[in-house]
Coordinates of N, CA and C in Angstrom, one line a residue:
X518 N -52.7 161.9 -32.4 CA -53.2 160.7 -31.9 C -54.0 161.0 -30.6
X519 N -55.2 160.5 -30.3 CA -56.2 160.5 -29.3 C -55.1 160.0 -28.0
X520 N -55.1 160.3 -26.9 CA -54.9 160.2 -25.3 C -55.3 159.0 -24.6
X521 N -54.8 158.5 -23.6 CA -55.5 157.8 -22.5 C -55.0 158.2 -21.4
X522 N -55.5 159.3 -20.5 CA -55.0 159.4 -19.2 C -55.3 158.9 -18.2
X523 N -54.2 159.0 -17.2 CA -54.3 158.2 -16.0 C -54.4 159.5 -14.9
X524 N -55.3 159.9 -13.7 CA -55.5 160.7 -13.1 C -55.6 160.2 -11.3
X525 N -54.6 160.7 -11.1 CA -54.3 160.0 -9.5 C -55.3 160.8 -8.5
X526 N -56.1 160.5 -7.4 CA -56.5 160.8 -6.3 C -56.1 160.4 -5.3
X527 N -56.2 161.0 -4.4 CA -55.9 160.3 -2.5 C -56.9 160.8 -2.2
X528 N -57.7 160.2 -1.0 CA -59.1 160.3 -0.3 C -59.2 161.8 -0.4
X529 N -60.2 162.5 -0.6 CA -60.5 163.5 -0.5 C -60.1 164.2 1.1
X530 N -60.3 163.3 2.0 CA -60.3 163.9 3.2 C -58.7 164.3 3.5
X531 N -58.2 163.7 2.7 CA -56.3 163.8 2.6 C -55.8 164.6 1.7
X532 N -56.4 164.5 0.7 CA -56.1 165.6 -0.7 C -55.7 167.3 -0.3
X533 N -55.0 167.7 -0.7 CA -55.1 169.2 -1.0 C -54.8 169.9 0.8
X534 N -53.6 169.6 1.2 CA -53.5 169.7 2.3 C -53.3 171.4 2.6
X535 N -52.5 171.7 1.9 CA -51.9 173.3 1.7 C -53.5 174.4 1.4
X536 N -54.1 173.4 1.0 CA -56.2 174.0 1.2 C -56.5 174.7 2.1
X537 N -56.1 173.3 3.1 CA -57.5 173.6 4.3 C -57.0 174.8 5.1
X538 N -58.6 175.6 5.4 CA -58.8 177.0 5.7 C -59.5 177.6 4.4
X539 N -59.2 177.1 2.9 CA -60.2 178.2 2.3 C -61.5 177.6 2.3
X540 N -62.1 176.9 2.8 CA -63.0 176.6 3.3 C -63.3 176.0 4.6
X541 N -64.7 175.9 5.0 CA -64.5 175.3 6.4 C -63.9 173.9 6.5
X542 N -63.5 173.5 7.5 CA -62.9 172.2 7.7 C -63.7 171.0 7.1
X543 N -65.3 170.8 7.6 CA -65.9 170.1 7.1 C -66.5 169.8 5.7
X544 N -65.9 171.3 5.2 CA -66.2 171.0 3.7 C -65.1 171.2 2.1
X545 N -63.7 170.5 3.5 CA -62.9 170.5 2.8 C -62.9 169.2 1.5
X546 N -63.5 167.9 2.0 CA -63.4 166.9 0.9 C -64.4 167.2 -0.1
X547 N -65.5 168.0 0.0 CA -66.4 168.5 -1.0 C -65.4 169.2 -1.9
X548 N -64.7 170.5 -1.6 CA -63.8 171.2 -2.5 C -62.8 170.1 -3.2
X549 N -62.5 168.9 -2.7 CA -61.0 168.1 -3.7 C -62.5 167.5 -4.2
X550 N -63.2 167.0 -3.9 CA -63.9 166.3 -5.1 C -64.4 167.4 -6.1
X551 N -64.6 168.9 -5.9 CA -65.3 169.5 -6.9 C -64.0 169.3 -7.8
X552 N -63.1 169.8 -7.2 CA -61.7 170.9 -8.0 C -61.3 169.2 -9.3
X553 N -61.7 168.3 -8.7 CA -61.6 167.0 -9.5 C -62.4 166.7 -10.5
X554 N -63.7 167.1 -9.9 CA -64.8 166.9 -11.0 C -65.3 167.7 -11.4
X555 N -64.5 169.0 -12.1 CA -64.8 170.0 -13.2 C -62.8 169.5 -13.8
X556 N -62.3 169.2 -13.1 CA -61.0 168.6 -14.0 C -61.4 167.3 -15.3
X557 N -62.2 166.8 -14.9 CA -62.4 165.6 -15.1 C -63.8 165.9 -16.2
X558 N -64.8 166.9 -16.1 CA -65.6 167.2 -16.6 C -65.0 167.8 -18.0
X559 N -64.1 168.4 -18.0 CA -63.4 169.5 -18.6 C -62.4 167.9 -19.6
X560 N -62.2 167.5 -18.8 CA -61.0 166.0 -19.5 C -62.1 165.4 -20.9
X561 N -63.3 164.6 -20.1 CA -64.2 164.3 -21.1 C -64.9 165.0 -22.0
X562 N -64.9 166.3 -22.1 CA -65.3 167.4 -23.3 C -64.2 167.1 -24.4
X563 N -63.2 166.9 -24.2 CA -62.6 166.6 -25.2 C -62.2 165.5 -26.3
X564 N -62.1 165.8 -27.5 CA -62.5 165.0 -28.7 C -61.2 164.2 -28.9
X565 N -60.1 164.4 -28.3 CA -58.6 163.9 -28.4 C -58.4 163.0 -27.1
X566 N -59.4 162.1 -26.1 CA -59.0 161.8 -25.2 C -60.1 160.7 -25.0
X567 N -59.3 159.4 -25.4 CA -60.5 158.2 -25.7 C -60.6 157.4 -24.2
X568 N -59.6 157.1 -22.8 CA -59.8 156.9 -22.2 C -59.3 157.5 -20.9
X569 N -60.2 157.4 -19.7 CA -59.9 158.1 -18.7 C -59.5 157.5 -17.9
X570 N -58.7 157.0 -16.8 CA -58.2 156.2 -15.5 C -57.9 157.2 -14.0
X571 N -58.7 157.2 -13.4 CA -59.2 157.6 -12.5 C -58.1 156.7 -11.1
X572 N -57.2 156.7 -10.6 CA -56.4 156.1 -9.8 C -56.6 156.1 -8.5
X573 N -57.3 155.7 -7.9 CA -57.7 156.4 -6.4 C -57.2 155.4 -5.1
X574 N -57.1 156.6 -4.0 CA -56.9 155.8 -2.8 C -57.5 155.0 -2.2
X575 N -58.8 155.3 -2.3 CA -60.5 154.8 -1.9 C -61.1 154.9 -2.7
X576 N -61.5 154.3 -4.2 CA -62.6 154.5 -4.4 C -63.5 154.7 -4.6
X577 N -64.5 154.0 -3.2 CA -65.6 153.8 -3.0 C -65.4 156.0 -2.8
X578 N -64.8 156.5 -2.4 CA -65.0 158.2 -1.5 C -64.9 158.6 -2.8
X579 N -64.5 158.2 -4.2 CA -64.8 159.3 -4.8 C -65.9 158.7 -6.3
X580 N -66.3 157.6 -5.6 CA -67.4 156.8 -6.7 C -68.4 157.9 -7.4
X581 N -68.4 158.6 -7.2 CA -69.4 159.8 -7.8 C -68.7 160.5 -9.1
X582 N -67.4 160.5 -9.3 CA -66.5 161.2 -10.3 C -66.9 159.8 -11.0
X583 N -67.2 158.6 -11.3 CA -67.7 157.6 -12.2 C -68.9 158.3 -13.3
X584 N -69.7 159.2 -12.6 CA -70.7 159.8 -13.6 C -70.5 160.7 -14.7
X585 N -69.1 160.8 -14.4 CA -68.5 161.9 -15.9 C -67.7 161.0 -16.6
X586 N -68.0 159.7 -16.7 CA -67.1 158.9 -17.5 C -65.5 158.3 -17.6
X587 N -65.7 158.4 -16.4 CA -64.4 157.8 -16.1 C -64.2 156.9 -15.3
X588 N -63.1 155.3 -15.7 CA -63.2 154.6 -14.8 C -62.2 154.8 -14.1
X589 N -63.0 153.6 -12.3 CA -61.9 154.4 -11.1 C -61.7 152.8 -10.6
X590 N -60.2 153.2 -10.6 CA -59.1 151.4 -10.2 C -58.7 152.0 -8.6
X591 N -58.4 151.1 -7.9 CA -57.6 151.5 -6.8 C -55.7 151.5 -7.2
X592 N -55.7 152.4 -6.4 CA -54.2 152.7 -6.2 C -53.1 151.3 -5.9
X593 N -51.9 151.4 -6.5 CA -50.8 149.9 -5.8 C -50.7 150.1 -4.3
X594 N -50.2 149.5 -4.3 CA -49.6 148.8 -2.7 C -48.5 150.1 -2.4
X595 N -47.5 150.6 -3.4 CA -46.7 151.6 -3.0 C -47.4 152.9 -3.6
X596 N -47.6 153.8 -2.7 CA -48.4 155.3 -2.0 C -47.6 155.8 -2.5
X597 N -47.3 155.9 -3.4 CA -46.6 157.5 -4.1 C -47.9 157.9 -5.5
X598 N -47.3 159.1 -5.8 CA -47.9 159.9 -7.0 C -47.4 159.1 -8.5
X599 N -46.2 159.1 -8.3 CA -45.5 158.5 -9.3 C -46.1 157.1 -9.9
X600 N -46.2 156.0 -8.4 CA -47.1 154.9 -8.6 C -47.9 154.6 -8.9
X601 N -48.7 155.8 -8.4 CA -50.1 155.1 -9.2 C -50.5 155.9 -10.6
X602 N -49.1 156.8 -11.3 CA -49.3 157.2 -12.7 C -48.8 155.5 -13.6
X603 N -47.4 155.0 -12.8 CA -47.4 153.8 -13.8 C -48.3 152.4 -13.6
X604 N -49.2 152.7 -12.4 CA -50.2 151.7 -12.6 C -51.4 151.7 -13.4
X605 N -52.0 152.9 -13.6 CA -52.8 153.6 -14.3 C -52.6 153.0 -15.8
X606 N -50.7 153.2 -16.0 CA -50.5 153.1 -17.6 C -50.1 151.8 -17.8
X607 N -49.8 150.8 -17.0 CA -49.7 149.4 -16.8 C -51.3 148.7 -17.3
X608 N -51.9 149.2 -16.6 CA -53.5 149.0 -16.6 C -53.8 149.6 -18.4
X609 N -54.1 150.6 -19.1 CA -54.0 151.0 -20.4 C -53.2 150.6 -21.0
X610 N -52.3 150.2 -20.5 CA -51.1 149.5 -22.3 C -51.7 148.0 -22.3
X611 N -51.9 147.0 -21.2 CA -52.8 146.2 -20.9 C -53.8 145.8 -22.2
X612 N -54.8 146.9 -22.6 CA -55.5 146.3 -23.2 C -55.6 147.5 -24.8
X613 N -54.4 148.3 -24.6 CA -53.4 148.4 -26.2 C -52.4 149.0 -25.6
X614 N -51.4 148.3 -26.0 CA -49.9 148.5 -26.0 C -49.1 149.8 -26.5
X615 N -50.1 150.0 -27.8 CA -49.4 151.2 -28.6 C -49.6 152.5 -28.1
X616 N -50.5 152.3 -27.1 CA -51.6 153.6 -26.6 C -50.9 154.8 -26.4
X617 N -51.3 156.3 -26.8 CA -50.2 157.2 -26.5 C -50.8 157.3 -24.7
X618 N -50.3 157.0 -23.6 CA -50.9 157.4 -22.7 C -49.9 158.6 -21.6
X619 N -51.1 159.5 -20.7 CA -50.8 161.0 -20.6 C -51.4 160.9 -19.1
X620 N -50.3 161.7 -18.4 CA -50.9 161.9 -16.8 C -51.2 163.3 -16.4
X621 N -51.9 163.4 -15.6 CA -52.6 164.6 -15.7 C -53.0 164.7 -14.0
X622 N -52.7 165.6 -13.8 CA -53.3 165.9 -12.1 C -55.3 166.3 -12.6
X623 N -55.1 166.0 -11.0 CA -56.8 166.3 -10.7 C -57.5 167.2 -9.9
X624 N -56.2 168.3 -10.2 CA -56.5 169.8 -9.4 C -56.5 171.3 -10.3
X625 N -56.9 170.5 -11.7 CA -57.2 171.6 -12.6 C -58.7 172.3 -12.8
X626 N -59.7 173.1 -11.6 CA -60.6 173.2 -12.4 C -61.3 174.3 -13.0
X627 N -60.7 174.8 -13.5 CA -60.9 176.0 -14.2 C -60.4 176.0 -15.6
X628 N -60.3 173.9 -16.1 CA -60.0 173.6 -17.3 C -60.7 173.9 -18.5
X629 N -60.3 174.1 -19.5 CA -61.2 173.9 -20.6 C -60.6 172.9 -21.8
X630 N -61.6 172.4 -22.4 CA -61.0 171.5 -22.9 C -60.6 171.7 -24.0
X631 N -60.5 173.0 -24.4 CA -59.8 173.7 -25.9 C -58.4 173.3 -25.5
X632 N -57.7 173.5 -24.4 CA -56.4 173.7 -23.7 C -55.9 172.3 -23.8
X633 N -56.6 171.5 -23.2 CA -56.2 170.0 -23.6 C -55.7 169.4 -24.4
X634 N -56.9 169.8 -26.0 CA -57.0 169.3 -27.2 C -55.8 169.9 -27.7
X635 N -55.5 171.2 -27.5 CA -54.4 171.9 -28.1 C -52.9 171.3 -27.7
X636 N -52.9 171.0 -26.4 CA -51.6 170.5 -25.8 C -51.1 168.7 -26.5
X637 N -52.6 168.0 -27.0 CA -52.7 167.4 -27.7 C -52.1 167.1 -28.8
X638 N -52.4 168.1 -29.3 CA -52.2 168.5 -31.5 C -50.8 168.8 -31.2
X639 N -50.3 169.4 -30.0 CA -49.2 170.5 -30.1 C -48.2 168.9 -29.9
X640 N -48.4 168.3 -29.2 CA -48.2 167.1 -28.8 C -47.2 166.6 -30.2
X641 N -47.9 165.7 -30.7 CA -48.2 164.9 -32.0 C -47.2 164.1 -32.1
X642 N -47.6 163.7 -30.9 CA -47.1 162.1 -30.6 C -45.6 162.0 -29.9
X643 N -45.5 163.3 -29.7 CA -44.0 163.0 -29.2 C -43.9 163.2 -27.5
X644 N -42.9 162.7 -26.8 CA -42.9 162.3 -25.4 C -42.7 164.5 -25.0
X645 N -44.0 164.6 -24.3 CA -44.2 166.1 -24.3 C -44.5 166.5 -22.7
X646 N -44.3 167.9 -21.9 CA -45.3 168.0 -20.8 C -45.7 169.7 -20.9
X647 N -46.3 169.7 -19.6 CA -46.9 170.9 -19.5 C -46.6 171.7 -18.5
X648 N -45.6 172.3 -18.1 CA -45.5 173.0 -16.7 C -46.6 173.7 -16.6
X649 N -46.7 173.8 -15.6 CA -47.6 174.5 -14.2 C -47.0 176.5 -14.3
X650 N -48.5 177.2 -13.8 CA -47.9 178.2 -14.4 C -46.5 179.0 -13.3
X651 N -46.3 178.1 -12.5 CA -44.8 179.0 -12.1 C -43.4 177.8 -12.9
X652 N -44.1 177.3 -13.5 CA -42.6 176.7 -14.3 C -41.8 175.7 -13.8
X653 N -42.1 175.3 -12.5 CA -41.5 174.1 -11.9 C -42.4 173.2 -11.8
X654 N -43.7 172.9 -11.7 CA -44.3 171.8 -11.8 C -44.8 171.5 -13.0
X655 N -45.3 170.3 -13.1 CA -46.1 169.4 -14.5 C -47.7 169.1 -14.1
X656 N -48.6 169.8 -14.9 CA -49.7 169.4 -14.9 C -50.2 168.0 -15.5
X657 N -49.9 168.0 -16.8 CA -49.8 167.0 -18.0 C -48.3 166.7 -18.5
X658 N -48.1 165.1 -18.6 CA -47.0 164.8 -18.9 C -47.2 163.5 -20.3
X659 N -47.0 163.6 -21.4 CA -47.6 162.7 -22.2 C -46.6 162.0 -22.6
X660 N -46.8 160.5 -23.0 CA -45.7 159.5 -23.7 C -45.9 159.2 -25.1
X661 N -44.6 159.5 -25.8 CA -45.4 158.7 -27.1 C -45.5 157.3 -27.7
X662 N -46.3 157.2 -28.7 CA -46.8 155.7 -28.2 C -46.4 154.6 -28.4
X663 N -46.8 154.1 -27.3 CA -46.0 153.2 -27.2 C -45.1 152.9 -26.0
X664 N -44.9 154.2 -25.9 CA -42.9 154.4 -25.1 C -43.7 154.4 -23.8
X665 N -43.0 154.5 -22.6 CA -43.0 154.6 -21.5 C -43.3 155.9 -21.0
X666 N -44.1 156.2 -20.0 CA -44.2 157.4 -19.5 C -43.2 158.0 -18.8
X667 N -42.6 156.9 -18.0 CA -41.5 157.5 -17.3 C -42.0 159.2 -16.0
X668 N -42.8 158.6 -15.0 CA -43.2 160.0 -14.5 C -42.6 160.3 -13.6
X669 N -42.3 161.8 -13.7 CA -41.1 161.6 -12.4 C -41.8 163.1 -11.6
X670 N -43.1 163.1 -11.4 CA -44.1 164.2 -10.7 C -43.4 164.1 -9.0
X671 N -43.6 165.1 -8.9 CA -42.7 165.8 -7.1 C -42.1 166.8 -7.6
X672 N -41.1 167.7 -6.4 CA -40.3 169.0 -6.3 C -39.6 168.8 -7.6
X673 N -39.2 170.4 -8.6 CA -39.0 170.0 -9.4 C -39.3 169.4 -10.8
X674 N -40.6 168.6 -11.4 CA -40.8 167.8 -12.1 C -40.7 168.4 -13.0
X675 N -41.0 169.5 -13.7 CA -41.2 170.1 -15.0 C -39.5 169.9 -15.4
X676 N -38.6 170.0 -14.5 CA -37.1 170.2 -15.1 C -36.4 168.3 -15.2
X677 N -37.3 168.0 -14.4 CA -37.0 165.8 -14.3 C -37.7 165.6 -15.6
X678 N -38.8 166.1 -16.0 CA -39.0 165.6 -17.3 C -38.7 166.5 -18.6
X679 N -37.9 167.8 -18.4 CA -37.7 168.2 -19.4 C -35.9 167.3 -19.4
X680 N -35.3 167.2 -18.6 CA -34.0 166.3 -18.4 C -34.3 164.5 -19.2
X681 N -35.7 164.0 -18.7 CA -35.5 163.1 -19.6 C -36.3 162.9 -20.6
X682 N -36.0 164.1 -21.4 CA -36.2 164.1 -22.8 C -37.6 164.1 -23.0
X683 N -38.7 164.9 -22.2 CA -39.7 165.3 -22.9 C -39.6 166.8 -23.3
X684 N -40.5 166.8 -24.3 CA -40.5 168.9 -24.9 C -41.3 169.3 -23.6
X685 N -41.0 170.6 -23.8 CA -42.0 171.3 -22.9 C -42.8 172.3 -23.9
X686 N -43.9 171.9 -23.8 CA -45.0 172.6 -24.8 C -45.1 173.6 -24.9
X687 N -44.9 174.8 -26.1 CA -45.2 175.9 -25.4 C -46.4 177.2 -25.6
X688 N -47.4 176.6 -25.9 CA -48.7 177.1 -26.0 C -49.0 178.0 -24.6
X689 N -49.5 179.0 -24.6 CA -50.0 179.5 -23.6 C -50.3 178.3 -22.7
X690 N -52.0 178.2 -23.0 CA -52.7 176.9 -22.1 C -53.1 177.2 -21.0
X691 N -53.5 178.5 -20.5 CA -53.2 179.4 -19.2 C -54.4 178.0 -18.2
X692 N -55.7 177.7 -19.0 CA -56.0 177.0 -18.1 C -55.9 175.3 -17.8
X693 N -54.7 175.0 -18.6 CA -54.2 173.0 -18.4 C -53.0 173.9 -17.1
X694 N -52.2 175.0 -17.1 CA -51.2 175.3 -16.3 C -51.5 175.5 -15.1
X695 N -52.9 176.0 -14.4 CA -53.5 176.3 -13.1 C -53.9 175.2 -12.8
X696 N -52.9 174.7 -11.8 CA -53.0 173.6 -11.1 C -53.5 174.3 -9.4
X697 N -54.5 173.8 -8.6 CA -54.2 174.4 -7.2 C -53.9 173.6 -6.3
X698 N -52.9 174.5 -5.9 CA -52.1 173.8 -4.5 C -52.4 174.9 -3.0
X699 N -52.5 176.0 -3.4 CA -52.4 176.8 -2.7 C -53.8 177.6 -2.3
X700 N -54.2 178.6 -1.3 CA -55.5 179.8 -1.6 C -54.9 180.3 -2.6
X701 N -54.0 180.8 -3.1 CA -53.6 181.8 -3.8 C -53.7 181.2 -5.3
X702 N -53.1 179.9 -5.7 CA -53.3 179.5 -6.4 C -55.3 179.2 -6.7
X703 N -55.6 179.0 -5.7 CA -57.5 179.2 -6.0 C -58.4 180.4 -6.1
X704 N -57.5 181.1 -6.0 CA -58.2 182.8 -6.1 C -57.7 183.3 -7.5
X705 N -56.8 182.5 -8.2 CA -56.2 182.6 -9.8 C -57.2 181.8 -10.6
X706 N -57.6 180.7 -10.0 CA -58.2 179.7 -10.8 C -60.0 180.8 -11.1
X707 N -60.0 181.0 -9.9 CA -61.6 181.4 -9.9 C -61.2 182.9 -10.4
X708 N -60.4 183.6 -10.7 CA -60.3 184.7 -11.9 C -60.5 183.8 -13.0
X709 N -59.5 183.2 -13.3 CA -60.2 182.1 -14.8 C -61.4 181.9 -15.2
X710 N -62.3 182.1 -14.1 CA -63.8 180.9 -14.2 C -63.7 179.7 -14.2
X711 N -63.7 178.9 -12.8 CA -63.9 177.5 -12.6 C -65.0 177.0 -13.1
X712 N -65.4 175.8 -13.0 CA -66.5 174.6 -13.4 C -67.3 174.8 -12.4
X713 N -68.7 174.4 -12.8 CA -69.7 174.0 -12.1 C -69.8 173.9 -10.6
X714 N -68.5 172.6 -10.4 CA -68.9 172.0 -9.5 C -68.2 172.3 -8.6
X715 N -66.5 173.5 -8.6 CA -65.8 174.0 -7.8 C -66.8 175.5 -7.2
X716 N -67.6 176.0 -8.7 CA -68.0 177.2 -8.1 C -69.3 177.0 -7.6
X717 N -70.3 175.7 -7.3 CA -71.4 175.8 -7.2 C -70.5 175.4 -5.1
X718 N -69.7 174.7 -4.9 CA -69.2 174.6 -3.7 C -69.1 175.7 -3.0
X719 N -68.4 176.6 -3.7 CA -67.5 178.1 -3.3 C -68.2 178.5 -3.1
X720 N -70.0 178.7 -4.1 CA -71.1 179.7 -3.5 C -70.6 181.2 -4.5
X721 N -69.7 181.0 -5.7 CA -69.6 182.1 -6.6 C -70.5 181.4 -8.0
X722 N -70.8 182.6 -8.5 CA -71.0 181.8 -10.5 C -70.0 181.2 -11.2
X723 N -69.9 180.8 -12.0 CA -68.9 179.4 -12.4 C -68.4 180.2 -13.6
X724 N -68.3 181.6 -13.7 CA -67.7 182.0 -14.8 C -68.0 181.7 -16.2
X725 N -67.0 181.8 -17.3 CA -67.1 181.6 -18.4 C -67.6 179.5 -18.8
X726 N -69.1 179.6 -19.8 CA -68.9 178.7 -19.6 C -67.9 177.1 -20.8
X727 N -68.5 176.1 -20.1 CA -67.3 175.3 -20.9 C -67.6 174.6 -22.3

């Protein structure tokens, strides 16, 4: 069954704190908006994923990720990660109920969307996630449909939602697992070959393309 994700942001100028330094300070919200919009680039290539929800702190600061096809709601009243994945899917069950819907961070960009579609199929409909490639975090977390996502993203998540009863997928997937949090984690990603819009920032070639 085709996806609806929900994809959280906080202002770029806030985003990706454990970053700043691999770039200059001033061009630290350019890097969270690229690392988002080759996530997000990479999200809409694929043939398994009919709607996108874009969750933001502000908006209006990342109204430009709107040109890859995705719509952008603001965030609830309560500031967590968790929150604005069940407002996202509050908002998509809204206008279908049965919908399989799937949360996905917005710090993957060295995605491809083979990786997606596959985590997808691999999927097939059952309440599934994707750790992160050291094994404690969740990049993608999917519901099946219908059911509740139940997201329980923070310290730990890949073991909070393998505890409440989602599979942990086990496809390679090397690039849905590169999430960056870290330099180190961004010097993995850009061995992968990032997107466009992370490497056209960085000032490298953008690697293999998508």
């Amino acid at each position: 069954m085709d996806v609806d994700l929900v994809v959280p942001m906080k202002h770029p100028r806030d985003g990706k704190s454990r970053l700043r330094g691999a770039v200059e300070a001033d061009r630290h919200p350019g890097l969270v908006l690229a690392l988002a919009a080759d996530t997000l680039a990479a999200v809409a290539s694929s043939a398994r994923v009919r709607r996108v929800l874009l969750v933001a702190a502000d908006p209006e600061a990342v109204a430009e990720l709107g040109e890859l096809g995705v719509e952008i709601v603001a965030e609830p009243a309560e500031k967590t990660l968790n929150a604005a994945f069940r407002h996202g899917e509050a908002l998509l069950k809204a206008d279908d109920p049965a919908a399989v819907v799937g949360a996905l961070q917005a710090d993957l960009p060295a995605l491809r969307a083979v990786d997606l579609t596959a985590a997808v199929a691999e999927a097939a409909g059952a309440r599934a996630f994707v750790a992160d490639r050291q094994g404690t975090g969740t990049t993608l977390l999917l519901a099946a449909p219908g059911e509740p996502l139940d997201p329980r993203f923070g310290p730990g998540s890949a073991r909070l939602h393998a505890a409440s009863g989602a599979i942990a997928l086990a496809q390679p997937l090397p690039t849905l697992r590169s999430d960056v949090d870290t330099p180190d984690d961004l010097a993995h990603v850009r061995a992968l070959g990032v997107g466009k819009h992370t490497a056209a920032h960085l000032g490298k070639p953008r690697g293999l393309p998508r």
